[in-house]
PDB file of C-alpha atoms in Angstrom:
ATOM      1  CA  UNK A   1     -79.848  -6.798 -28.544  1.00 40.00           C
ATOM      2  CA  UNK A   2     -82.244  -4.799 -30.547  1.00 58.00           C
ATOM      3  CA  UNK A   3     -81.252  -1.505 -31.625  1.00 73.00           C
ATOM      4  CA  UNK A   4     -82.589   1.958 -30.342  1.00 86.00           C
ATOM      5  CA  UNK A   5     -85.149   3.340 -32.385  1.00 91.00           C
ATOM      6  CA  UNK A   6     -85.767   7.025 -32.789  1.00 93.00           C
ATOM      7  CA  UNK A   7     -89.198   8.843 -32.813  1.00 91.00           C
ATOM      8  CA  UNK A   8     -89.119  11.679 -34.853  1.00 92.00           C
ATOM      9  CA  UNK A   9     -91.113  13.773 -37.724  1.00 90.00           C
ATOM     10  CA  UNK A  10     -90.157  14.233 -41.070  1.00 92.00           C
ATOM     11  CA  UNK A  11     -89.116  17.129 -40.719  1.00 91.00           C
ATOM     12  CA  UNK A  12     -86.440  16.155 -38.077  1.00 92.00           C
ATOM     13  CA  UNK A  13     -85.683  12.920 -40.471  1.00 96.00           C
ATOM     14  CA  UNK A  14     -84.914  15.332 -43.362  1.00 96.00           C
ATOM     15  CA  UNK A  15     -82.474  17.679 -40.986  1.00 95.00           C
ATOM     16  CA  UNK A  16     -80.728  14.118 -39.571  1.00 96.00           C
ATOM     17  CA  UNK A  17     -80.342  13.123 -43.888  1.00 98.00           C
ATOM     18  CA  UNK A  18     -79.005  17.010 -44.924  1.00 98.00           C
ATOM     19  CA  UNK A  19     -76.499  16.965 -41.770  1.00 98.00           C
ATOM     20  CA  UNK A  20     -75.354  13.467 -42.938  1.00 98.00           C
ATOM     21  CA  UNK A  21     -74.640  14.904 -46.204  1.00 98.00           C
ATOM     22  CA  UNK A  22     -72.378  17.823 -45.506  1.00 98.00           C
ATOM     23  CA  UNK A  23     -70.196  15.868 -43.179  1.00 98.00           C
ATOM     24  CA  UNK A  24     -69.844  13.685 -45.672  1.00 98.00           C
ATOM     25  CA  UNK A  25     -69.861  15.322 -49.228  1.00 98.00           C
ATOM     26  CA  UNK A  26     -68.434  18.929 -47.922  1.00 98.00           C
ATOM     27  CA  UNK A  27     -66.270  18.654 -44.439  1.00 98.00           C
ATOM     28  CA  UNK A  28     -64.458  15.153 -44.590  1.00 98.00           C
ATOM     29  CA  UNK A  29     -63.200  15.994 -48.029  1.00 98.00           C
ATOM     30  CA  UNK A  30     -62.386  19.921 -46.439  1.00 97.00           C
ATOM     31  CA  UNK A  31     -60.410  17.994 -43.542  1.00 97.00           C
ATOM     32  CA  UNK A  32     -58.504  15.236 -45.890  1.00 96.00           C
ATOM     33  CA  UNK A  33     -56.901  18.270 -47.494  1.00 96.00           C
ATOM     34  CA  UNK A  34     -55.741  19.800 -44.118  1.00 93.00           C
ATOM     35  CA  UNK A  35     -54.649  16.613 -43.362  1.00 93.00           C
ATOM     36  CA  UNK A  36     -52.625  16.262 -46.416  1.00 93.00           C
ATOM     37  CA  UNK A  37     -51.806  19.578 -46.113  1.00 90.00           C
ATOM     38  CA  UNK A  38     -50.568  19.262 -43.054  1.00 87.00           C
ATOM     39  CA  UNK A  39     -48.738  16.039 -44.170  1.00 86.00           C
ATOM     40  CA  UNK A  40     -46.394  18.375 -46.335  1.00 86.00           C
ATOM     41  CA  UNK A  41     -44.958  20.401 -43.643  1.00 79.00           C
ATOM     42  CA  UNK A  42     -42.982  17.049 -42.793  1.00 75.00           C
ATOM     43  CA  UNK A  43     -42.284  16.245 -39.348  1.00 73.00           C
ATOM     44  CA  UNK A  44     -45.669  15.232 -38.140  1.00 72.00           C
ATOM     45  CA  UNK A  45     -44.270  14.587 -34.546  1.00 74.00           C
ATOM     46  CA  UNK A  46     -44.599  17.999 -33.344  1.00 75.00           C
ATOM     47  CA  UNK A  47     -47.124  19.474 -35.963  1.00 80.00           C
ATOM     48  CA  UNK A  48     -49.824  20.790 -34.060  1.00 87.00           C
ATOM     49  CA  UNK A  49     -51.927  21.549 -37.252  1.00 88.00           C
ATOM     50  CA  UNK A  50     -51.891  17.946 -38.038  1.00 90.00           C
ATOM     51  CA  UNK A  51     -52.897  16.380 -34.786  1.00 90.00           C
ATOM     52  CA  UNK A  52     -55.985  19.034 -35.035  1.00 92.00           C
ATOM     53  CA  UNK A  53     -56.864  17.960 -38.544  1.00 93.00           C
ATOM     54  CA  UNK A  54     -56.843  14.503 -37.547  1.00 93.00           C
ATOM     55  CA  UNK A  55     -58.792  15.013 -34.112  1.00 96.00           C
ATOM     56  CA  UNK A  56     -61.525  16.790 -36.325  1.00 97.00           C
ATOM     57  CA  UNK A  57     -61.591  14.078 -38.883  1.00 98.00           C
ATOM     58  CA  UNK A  58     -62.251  11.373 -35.667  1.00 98.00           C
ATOM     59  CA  UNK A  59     -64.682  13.723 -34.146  1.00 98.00           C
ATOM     60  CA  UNK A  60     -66.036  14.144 -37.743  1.00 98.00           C
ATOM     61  CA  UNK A  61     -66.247  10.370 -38.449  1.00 98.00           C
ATOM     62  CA  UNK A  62     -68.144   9.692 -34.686  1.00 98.00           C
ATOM     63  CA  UNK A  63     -70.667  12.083 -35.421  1.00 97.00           C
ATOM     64  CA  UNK A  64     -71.112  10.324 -39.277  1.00 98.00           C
ATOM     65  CA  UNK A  65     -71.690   7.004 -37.660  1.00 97.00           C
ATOM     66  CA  UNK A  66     -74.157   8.451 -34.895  1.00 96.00           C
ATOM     67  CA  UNK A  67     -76.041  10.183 -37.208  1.00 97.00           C
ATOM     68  CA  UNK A  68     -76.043   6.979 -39.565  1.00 97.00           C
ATOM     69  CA  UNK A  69     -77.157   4.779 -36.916  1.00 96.00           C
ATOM     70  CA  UNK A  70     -80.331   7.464 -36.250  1.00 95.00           C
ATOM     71  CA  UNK A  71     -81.485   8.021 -39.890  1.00 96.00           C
ATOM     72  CA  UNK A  72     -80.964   3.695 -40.072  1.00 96.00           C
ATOM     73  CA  UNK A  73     -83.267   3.406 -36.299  1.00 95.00           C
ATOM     74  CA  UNK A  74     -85.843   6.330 -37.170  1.00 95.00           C
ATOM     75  CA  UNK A  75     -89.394   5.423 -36.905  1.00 94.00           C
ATOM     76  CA  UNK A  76     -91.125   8.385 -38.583  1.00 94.00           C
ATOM     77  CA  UNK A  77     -93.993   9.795 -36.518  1.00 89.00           C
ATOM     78  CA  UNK A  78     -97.055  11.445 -38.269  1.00 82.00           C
ATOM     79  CA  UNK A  79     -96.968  15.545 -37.161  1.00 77.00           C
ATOM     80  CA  UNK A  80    -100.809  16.129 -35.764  1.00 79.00           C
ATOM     81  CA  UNK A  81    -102.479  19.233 -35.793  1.00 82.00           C
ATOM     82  CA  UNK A  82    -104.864  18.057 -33.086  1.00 86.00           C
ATOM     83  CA  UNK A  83    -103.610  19.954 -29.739  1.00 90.00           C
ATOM     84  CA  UNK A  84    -106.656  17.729 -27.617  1.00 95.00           C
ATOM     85  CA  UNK A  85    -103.521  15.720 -26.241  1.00 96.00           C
ATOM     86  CA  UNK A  86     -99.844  16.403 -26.329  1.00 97.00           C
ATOM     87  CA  UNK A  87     -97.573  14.395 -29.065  1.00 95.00           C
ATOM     88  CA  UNK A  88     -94.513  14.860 -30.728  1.00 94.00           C
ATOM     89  CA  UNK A  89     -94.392  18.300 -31.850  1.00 93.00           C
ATOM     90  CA  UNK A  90     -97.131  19.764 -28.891  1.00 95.00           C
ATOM     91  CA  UNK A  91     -95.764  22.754 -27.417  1.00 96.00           C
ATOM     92  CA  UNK A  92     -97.480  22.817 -23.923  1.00 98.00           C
ATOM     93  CA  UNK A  93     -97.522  25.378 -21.100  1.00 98.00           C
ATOM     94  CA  UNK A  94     -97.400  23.703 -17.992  1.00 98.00           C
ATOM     95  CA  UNK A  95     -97.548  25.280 -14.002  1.00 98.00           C
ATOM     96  CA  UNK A  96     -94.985  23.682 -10.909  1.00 97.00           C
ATOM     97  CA  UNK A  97     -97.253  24.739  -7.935  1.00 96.00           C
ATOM     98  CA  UNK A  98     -94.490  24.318  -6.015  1.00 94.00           C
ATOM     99  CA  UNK A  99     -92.263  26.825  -7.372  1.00 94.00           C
ATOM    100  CA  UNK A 100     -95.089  28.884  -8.781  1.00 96.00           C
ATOM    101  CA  UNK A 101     -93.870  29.099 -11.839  1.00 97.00           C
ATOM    102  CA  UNK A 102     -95.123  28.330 -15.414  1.00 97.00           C
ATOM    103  CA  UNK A 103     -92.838  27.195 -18.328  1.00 97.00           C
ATOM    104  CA  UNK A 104     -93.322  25.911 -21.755  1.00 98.00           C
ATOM    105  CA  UNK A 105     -92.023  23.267 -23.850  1.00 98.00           C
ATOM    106  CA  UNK A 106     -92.013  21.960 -26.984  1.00 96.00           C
ATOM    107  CA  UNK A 107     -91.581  18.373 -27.141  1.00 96.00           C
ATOM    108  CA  UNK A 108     -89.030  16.739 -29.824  1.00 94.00           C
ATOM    109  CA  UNK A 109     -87.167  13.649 -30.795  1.00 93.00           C
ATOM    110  CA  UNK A 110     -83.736  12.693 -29.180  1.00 91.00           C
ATOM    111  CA  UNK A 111     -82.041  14.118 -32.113  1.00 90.00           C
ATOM    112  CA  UNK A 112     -84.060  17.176 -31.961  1.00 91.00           C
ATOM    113  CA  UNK A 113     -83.464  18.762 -28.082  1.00 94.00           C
ATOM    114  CA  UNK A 114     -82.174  22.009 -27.655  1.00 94.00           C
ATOM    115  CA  UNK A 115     -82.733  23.084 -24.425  1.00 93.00           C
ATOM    116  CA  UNK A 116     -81.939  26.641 -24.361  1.00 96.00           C
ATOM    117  CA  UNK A 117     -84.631  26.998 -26.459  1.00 96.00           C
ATOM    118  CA  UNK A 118     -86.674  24.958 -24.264  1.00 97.00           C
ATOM    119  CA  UNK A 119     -87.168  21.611 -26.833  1.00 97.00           C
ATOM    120  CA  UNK A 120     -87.251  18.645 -24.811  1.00 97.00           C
ATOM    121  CA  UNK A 121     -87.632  15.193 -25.770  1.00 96.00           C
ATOM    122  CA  UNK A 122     -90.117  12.652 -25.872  1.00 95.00           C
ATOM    123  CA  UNK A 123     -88.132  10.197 -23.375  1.00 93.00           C
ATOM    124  CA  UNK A 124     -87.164  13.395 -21.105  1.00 95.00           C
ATOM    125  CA  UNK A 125     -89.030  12.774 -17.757  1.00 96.00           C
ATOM    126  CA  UNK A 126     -90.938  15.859 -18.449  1.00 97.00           C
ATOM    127  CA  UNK A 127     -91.749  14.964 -22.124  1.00 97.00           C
ATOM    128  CA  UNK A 128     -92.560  11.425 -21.018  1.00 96.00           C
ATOM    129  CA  UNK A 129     -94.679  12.372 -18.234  1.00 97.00           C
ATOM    130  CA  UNK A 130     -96.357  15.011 -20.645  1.00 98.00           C
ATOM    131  CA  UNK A 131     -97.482  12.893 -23.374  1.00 96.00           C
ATOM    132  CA  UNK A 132    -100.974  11.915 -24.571  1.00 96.00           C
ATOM    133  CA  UNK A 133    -102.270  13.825 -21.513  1.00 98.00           C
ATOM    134  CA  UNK A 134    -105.041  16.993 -22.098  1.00 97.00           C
ATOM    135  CA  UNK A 135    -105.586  20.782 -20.812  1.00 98.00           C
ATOM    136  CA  UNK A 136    -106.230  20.636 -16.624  1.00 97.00           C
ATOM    137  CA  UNK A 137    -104.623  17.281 -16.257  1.00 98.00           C
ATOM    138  CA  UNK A 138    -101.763  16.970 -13.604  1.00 97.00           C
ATOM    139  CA  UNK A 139     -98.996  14.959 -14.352  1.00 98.00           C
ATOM    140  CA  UNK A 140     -96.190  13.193 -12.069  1.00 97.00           C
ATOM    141  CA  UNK A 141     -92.572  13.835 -13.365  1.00 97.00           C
ATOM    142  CA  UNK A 142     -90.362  11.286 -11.791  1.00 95.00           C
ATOM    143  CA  UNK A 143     -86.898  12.013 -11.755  1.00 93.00           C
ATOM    144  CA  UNK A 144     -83.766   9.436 -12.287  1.00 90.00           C
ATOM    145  CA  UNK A 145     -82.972  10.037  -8.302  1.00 94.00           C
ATOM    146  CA  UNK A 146     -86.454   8.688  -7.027  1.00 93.00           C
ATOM    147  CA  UNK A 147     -88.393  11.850  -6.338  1.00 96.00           C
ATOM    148  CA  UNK A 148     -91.100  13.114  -8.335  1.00 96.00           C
ATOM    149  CA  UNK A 149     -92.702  16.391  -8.495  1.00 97.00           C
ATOM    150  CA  UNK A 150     -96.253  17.583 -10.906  1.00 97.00           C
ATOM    151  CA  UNK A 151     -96.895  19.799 -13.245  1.00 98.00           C
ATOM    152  CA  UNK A 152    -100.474  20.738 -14.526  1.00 98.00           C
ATOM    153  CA  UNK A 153    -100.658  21.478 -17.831  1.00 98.00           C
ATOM    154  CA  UNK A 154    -102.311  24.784 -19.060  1.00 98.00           C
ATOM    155  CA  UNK A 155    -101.902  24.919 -22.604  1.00 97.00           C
ATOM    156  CA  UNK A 156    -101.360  23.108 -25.443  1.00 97.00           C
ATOM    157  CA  UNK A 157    -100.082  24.091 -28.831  1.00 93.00           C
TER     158      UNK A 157
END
């Protein structure tokens, strides 16, 4: 099975690298020591302190190997200043006839969405259906379920 690979920009590579090295260098040496702390109080059968310390340390240690695995699987993408088509990195302004409304996005990497601040991937149906498309094209989102709806793009920054 091949492994996932991750579009993203340097920038986003760099972020992935700085997280990696605070979990590691800064919080699972800050948890060991509540652990051990923790240890001290003896009994460890009804010491609530420890079983958090040690759920943060696993929690800790998952989000070390995912972001491992990401930085490993990252295929660095070029950022492009050219706003002809949308990329990686395009923020776009797009129209839903159907509800009238307009909304913009900026489109990111997997490792990258936030979408309270409206950052949506690549791979998102919106994202996918957005890319390498221009100003007054209409694009067809397709949804997991079946349906589909379009959006025609207005801007792109």
């Amino acid at each position: 099975m091949a492994d996932t690979q991750y579009i993203m920009t340097k920038q986003n590579y760099d972020d992935l690298k700085k997280e990696l090295d605070y979990l590691v260098k800064v919080k699972r040496p800050e948890i060991i020591e509540r652990i051990a702390e923790a240890r001290s109080h003896g009994d460890l059968s009804e010491n609530a302190e420890y079983d958090a310390a040690r759920e943060e340390q696993r929690s800790n240690e998952g989000k070390i190997i995912e972001l491992e695995y990401q930085i490993k699987n990252a295929v660095i993408e070029e950022e492009s200043c050219d706003n002809s088509t949308v990329h990686l990195g395009s923020k776009v302004t797009v129209y839903d006839p159907d509800m009238e409304e307009e909304a913009t996005y900026t489109l990111t990497s997997v490792t990258d969405v936030d979408v309270i601040n409206n950052k949506i991937s690549i791979e998102s149906p919106v994202g996918a259906a957005l890319m390498k498309h221009k100003v007054g094209d209409e694009v067809t989102v397709k949804l997991l379920n079946g349906t589909s709806y379009i959006l025609k793009i207005k801007e792109i920054a």
